[in-house]
Coordinates of C-alpha atoms in Angstrom, one line a residue:
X100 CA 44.0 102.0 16.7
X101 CA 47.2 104.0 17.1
X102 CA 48.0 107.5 16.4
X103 CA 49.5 106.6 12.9
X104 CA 46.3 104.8 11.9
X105 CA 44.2 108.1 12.4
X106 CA 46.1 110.1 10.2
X107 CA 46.0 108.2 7.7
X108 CA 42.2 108.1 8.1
X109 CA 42.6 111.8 8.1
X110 CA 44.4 111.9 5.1
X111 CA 42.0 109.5 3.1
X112 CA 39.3 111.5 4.1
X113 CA 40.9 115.1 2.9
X114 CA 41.9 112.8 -0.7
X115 CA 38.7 111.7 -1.5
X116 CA 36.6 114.5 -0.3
X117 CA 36.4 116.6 -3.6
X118 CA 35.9 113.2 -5.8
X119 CA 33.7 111.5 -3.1
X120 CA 30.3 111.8 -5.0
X121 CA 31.6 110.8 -8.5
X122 CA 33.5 108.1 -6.5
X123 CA 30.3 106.7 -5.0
X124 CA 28.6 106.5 -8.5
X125 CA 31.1 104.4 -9.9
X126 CA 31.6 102.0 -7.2
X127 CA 28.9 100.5 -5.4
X128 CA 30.8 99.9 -2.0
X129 CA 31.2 103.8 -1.5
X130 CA 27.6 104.2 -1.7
X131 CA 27.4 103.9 1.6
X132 CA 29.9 106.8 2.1
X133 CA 27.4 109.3 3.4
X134 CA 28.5 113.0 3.9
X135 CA 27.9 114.9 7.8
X136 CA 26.8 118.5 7.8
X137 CA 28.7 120.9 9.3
X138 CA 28.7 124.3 10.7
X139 CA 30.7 125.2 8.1
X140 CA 30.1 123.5 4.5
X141 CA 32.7 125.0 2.8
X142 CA 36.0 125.1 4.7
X143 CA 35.7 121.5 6.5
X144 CA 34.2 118.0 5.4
X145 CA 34.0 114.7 7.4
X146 CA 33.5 111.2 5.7
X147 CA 32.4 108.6 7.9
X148 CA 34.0 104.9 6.2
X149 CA 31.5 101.8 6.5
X150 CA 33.3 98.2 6.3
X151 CA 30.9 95.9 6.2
X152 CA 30.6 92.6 7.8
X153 CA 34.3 93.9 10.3
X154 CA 34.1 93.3 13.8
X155 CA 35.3 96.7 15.9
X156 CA 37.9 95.5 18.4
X157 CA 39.0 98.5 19.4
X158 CA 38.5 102.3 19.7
X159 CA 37.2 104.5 16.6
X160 CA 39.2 107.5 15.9
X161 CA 37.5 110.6 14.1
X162 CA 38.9 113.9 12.7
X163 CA 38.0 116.5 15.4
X164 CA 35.4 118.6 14.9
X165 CA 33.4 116.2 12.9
X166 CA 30.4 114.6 14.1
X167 CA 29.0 110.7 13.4
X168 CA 25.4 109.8 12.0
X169 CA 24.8 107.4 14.9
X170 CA 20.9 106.7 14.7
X171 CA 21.4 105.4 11.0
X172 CA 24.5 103.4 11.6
X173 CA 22.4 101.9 14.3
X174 CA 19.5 101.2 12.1
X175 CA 21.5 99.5 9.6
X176 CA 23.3 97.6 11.8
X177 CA 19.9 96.4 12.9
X178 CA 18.7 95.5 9.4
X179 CA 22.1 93.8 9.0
X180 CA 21.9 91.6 12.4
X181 CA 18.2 90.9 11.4
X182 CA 18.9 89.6 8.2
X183 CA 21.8 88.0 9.0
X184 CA 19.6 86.5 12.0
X185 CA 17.0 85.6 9.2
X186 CA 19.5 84.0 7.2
X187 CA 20.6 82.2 9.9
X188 CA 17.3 81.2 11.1
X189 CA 16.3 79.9 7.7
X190 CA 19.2 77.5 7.7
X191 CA 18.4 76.2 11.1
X192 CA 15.3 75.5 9.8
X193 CA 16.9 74.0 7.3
X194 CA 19.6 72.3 9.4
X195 CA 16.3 71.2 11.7
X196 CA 14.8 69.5 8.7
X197 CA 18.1 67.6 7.9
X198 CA 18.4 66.6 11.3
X199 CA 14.7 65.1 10.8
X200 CA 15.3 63.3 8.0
X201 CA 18.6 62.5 9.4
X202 CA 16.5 61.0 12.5
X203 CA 14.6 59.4 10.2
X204 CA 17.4 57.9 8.8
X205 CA 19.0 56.9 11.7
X206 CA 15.4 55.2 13.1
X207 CA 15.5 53.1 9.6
X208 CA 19.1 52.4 10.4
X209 CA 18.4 50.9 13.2
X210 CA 15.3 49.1 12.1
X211 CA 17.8 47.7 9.4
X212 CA 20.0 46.8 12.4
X213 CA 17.7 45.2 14.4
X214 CA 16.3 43.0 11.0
X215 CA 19.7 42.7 10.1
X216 CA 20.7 40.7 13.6
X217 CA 17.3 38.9 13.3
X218 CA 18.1 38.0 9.7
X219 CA 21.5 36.7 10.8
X220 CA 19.9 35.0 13.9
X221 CA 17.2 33.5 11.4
X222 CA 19.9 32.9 9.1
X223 CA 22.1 30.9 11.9
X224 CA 18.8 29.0 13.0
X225 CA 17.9 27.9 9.0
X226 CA 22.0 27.2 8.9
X227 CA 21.8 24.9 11.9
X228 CA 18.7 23.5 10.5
X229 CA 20.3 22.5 7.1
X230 CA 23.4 21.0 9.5
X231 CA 20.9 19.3 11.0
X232 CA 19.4 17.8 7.8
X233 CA 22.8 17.2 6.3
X234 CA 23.5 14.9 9.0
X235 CA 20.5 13.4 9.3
X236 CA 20.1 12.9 5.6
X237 CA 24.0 11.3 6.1
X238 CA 22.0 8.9 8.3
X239 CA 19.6 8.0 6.6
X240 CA 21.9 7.5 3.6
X241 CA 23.4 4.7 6.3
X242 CA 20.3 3.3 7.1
X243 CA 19.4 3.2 3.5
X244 CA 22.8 1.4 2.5
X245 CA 22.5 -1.0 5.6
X246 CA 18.9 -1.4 4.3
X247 CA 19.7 -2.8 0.7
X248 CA 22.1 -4.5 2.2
X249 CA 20.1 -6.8 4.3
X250 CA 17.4 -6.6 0.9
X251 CA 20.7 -8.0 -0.8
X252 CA 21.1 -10.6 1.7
X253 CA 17.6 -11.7 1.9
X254 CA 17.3 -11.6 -1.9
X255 CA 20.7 -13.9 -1.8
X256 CA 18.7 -16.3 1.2
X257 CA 15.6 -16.3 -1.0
X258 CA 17.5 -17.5 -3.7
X259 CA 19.2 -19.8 -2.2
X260 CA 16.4 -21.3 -0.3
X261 CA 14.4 -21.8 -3.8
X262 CA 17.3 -23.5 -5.3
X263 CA 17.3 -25.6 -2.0
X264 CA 13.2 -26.3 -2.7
X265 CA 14.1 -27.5 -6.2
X266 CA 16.3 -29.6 -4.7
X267 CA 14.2 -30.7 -2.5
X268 CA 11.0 -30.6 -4.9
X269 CA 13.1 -32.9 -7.0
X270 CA 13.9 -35.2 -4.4
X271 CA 10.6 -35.8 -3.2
X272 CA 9.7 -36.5 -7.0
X273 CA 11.8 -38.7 -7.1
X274 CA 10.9 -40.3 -3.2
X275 CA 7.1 -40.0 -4.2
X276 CA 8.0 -42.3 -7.8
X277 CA 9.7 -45.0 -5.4
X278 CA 6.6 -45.2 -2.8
X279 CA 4.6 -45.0 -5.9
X280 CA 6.2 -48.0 -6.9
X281 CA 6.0 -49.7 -3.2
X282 CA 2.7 -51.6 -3.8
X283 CA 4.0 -53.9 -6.8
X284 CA 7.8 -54.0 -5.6
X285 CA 5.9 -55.5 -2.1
X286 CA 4.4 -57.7 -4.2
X287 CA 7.2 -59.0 -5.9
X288 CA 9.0 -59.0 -3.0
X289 CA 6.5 -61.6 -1.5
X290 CA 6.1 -63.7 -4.6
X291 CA 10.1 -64.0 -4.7
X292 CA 10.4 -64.8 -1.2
X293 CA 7.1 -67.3 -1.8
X294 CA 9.8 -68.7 -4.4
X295 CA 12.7 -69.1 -2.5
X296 CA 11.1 -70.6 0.4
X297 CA 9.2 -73.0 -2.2
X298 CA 5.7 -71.9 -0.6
X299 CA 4.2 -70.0 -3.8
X300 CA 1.0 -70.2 -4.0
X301 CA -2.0 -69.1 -6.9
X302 CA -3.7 -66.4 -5.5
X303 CA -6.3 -64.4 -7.7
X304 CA -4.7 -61.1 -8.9
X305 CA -7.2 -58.9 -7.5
X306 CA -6.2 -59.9 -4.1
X307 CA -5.7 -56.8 -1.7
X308 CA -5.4 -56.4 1.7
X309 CA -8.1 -57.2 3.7
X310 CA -11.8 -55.5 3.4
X311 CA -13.1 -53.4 6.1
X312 CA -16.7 -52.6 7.5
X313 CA -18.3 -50.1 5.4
X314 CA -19.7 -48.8 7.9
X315 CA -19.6 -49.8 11.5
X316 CA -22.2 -50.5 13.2
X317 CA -21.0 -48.7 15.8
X318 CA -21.5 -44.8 15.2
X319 CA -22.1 -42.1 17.7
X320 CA -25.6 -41.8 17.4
X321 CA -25.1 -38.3 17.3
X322 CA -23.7 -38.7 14.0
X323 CA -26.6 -39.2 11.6
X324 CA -25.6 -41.9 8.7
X325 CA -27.1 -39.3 6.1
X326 CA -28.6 -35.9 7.0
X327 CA -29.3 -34.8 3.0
X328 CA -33.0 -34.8 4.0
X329 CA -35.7 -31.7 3.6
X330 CA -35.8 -30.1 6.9
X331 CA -37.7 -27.1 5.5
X332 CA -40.9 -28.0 3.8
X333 CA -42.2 -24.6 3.3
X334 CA -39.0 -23.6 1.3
X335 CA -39.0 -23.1 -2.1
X336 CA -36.9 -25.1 -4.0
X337 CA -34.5 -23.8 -6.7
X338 CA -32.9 -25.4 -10.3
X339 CA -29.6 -24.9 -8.0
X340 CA -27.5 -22.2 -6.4
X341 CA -27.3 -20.1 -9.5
X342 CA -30.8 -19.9 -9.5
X343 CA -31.5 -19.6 -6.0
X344 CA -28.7 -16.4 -6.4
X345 CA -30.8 -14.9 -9.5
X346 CA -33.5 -14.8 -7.0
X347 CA -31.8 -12.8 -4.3
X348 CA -30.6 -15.0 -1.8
X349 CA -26.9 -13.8 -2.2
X350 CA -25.7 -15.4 1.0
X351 CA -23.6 -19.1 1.4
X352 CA -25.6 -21.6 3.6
X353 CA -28.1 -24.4 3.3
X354 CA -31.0 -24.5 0.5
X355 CA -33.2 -26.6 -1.5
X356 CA -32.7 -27.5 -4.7
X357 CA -34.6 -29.8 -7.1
X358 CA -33.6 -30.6 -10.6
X359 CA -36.2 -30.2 -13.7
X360 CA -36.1 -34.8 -13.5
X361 CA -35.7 -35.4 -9.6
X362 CA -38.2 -36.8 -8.0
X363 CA -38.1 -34.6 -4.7
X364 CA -35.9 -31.6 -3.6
X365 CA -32.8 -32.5 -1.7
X366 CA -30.8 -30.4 0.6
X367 CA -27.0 -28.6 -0.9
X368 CA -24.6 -26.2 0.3
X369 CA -24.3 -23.3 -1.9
X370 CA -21.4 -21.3 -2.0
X371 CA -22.3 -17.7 -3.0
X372 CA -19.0 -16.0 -2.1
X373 CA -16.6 -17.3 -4.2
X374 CA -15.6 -16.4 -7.9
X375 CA -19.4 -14.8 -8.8
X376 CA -20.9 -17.2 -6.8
X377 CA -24.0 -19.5 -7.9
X378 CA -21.9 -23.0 -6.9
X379 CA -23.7 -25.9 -5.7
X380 CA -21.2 -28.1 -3.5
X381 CA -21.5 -32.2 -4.5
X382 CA -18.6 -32.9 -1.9
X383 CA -17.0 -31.1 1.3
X384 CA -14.1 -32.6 2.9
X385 CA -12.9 -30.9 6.6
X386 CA -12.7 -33.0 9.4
X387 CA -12.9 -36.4 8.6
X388 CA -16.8 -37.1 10.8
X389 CA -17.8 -38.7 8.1
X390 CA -16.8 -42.0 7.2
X391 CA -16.2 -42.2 3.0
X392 CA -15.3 -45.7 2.7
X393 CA -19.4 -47.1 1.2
X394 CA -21.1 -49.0 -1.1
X395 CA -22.7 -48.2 -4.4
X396 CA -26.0 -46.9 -2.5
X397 CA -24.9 -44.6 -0.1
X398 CA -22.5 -42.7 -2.8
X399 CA -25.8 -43.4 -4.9
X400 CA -28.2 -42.0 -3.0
X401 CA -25.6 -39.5 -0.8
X402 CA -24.3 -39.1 2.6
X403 CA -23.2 -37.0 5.7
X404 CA -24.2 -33.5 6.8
X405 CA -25.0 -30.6 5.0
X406 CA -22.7 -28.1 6.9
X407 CA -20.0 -30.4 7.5
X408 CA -18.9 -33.8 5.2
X409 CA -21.0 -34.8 2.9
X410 CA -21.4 -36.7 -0.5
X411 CA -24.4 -35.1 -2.5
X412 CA -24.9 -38.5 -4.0
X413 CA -24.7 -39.7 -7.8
X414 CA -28.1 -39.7 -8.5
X415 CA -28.3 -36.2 -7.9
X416 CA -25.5 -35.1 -9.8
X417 CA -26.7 -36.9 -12.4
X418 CA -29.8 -34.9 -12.3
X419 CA -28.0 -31.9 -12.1
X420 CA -25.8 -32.3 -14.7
X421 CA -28.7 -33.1 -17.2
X422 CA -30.5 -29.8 -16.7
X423 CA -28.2 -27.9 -19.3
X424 CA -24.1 -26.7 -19.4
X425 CA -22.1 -27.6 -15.9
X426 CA -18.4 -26.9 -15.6
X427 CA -16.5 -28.6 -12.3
X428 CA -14.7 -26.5 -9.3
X429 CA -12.3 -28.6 -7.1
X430 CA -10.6 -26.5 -4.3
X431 CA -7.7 -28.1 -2.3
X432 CA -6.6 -27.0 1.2
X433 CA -3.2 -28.2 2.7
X434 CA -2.3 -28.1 6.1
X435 CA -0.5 -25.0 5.6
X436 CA -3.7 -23.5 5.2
X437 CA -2.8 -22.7 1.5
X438 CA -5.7 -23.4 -1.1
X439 CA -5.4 -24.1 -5.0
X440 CA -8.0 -24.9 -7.6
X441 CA -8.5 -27.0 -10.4
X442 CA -11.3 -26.1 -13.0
X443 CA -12.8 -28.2 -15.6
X444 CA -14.7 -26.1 -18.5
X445 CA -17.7 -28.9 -18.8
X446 CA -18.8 -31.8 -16.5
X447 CA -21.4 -34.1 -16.1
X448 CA -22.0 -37.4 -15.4
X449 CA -24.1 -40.4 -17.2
X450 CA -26.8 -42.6 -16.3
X451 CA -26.2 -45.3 -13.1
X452 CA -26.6 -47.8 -16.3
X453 CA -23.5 -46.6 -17.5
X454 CA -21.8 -46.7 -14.0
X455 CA -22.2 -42.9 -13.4
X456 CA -19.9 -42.5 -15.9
X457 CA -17.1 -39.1 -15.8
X458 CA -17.2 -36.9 -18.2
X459 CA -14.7 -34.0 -18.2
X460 CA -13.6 -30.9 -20.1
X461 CA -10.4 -29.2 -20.4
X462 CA -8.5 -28.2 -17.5
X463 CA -7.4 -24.7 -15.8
X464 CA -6.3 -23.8 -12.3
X465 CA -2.7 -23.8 -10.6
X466 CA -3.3 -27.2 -9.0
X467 CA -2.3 -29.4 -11.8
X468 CA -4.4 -31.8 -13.3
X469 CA -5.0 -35.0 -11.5
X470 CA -8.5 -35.7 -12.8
X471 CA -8.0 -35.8 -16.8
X472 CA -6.6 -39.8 -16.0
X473 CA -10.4 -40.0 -15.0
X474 CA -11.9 -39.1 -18.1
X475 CA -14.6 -41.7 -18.8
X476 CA -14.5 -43.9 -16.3
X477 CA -17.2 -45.1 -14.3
X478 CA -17.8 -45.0 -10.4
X479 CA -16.5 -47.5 -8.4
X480 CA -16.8 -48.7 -4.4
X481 CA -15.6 -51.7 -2.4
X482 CA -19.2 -54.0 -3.9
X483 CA -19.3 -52.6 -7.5
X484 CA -15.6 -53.0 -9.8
X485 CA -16.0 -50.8 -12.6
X486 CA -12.4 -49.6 -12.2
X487 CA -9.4 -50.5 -15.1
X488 CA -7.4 -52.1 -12.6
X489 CA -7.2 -56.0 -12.1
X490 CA -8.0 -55.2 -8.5
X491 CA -11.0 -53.0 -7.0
X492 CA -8.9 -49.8 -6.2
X493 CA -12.0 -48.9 -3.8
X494 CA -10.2 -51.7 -1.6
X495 CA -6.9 -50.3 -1.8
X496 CA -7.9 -46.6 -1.6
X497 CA -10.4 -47.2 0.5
X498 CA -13.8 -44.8 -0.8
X499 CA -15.3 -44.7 -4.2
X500 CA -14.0 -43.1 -6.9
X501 CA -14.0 -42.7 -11.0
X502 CA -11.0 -45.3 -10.8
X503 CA -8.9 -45.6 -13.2
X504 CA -6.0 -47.8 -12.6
X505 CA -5.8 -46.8 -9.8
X506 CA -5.7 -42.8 -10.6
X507 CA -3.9 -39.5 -9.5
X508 CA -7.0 -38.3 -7.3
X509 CA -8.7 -40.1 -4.3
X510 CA -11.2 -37.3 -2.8
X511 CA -13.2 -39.8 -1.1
X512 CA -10.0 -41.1 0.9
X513 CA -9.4 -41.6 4.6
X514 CA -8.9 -38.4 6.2
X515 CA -5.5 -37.8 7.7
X516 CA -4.3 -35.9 10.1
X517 CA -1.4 -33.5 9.3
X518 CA -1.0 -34.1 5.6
X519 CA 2.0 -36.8 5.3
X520 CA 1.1 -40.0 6.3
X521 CA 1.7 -44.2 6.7
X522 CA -0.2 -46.8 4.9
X523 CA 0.5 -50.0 3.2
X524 CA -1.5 -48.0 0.2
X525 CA -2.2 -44.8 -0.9
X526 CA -5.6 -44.5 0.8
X527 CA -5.3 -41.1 2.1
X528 CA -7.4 -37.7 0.8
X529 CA -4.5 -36.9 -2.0
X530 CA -4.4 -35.3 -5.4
X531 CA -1.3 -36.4 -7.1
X532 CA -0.1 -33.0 -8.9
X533 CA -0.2 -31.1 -5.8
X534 CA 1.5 -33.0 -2.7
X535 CA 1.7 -36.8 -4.3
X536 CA -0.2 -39.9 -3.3
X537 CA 1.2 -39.9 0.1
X538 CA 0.1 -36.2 1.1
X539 CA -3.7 -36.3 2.6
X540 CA -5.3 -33.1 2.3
X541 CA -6.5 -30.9 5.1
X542 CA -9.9 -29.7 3.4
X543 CA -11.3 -29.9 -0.3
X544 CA -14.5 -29.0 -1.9
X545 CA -16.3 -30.0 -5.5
X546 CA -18.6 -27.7 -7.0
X547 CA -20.6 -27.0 -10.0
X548 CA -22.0 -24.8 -11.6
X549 CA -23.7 -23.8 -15.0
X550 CA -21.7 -22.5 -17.9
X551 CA -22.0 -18.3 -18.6

């Protein structure tokens, strides 16, 4: 501080030495303006100026011959610096806690960073994921288009290919009405050439072609002319095969039956399996081993083997039929191994003095009816006429039969290979409503069975 400075501090202090007390009552700042003793009180004074919170950069100048309280300025200064330090210290303790929870902050930031990039990696990966379903749902909308396409197409082939079948169904209606119509346009055929060529002759209307052996003398002997025998003497017999099934035997096979008037039990399939079960099988048709074309006592008396071909035999139907309320089962099998069914609510036959005669009930099944013609007629075979024809249709058709003139049905036909085949007549295993009179069946089956 320069030499101007100090007299001006000398000056201040010599100004405000007389008022300095009163001074330091009113204002608060000159509080701290203590006054040094002296040698002499009265003739000199020295003030001592406190500024607080001023740096000293320089040298202090006092009045001469004034001295400084230097152990209190000291102590205050102390109390000063210690509460400044204090103050100082409580806000780094403050300043510590913010950095804390700014630490804190920061750690949670980066938490948030790192789920944040594994959200957006997550987020990527389900974006790729839904690309990936996008396009393959895109595909599949392909496939599914190229898929009702081909449905569309194949709907279009089906159609076409049934309108093609009627065509073809009507065709063959109308091919199976001319070869219907073969037999008597042969016939005329002869008796107009007999005419032309002026060598007619009478000949009995009846005629047909000619007869064959019933049955040949010679059969494999391993082929037993009538099996329908009781091989099981111990066995008790049953009404039929519902009544054998009321008794527990729930299983198809071989059993004996006897009817309330027969005079012995006799041998049957039963068929347990099929719609309830309880069927007694009068006919089976498979193979053709057994020869149908007989007279009036072997279809009288039966025929064939048990677990193959076989004709029950009249007599026993009869019998059957008399113990109460039958209704008929006839199951067809064609050679594409398809099977239909005709059912006939009642059936049974009369006494052998009135020819064994047929009597039906109303029809049901998906085979067409091919039996109702038969209604009422009696049994015929090759030595026994009973048929409405001027002929013996067992001749032409070659088995026995409930003839009519000739008929739609011909179960007891020749068995032929492959379904369609060649004859002079319609001889062959056929049922007229399903395949015509020049379709032999594969397989069939006649059942009965009483009424619920």
């Amino acid at each position: 501080m320069g030499p101007g400075a100090c007299g001006l501090l000398a000056l201040l202090g010599l100004s405000l030495c007389t008022g300095a007390e009163s001074l330091a009552e009113e204002n608060p700042l000159l509080s701290r303006i203590r006054r040094a003793p002296s040698q002499n009180d009265e003739a000199k004074c020295s003030y001592t100026f406190l500024v607080p919170q001023q740096k000293i950069t320089g040298p202090i100048c006092a009045a001469r011959g004034f001295a400084t309280d230097k152990d209190r300025v000291t102590r205050l200064d102390v109390a000063s610096v210690r509460d400044l330090l204090s103050r100082q210290r409580r806000e780094m303790e403050t300043l510590k806690l913010v950095v804390d929870v700014d630490g804190n902050l920061v750690n949670e930031m980066k938490l948030l960073r790192k789920e944040s990039r594994n959200m957006n990696s997550r987020v990527t990966q389900l974006y790729m994921q839904l690309l990936h379903e996008i396009i393959r749902k895109r595909d599949n909308s392909l496939e599914l288009a190229q898929l009702e396409t081909r449905v569309l197409n194949a709907t279009a082939e089906s159609l076409r290919l049934a309108s093609r079948y009627r065509e073809l169904e009507t065709r063959f209606a109308a091919l199976a009405g001319v070869v219907n119509n073969q037999s008597s346009l042969i016939a005329a055929l002869e008796e107009r050439c007999a005419q032309v060529y002026g060598r007619r002759r009478e000949r009995p209307a009846a005629e047909g072609p000619p007869l064959v052996q019933v049955v040949p003398e010679n059969l494999p002997v391993t082929v037993p002319r009538f099996t329908n025998e009781i091989q099981r003497d111990n066995e008790r017999p049953y009404r039929d095969c519902l009544a054998a099934q009321e008794a527990g035997f729930g299983d198809s096979g071989m059993y004996l039956i006897k009817p309330d008037e027969a005079p012995r039990p006799m041998q049957v399939w039963c068929e347990q399996g099929m719609d309830g079960g309880g069927w007694t099988v009068i006919q089976s048709r498979r193979d053709g081993s057994i020869n149908f074309f007989r007279n009036w006592d072997s279809y009288k008396s039966g025929f064939g083997n048990i677990d193959g071909e076989y004709w029950l035999g009249l007599e026993g139907i009869y019998k059957l039929g008399r113990q109460g309320d039958y209704k008929l089962l006839v199951e067809l099998e064609d050679w594409m191994g398809k099977k239909v069914y005709a059912q006939y609510s009642s059936f049974h036959l009369e006494p052998e003095a009135e020819g064994y005669r047929l009597r039906l009930g109303t029809y049901q099944g998906n085979a067409g009816d091919s039996l109702s013609s038969n209604n009422g007629k009696q049994f015929t075979t090759l030595d026994r006429d009973k048929d409405g024809y001027a002929g013996n249709c067992a001749h032409f058709q070659k088995g026995g039969w409930w003839y009519n003139s000739c008929g739609q049905a011909n179960l007891n036909g020749v068995w032929y290979t492959g379904g369609v085949y060649r004859s002079k007549y319609q001889d062959g295993i056929f049922w007229a409503d399903y395949g015509g009179g020049f379709y032999s069946m594969k397989a069939v089956r006649i059942m009965i069975r009483p009424i619920d």
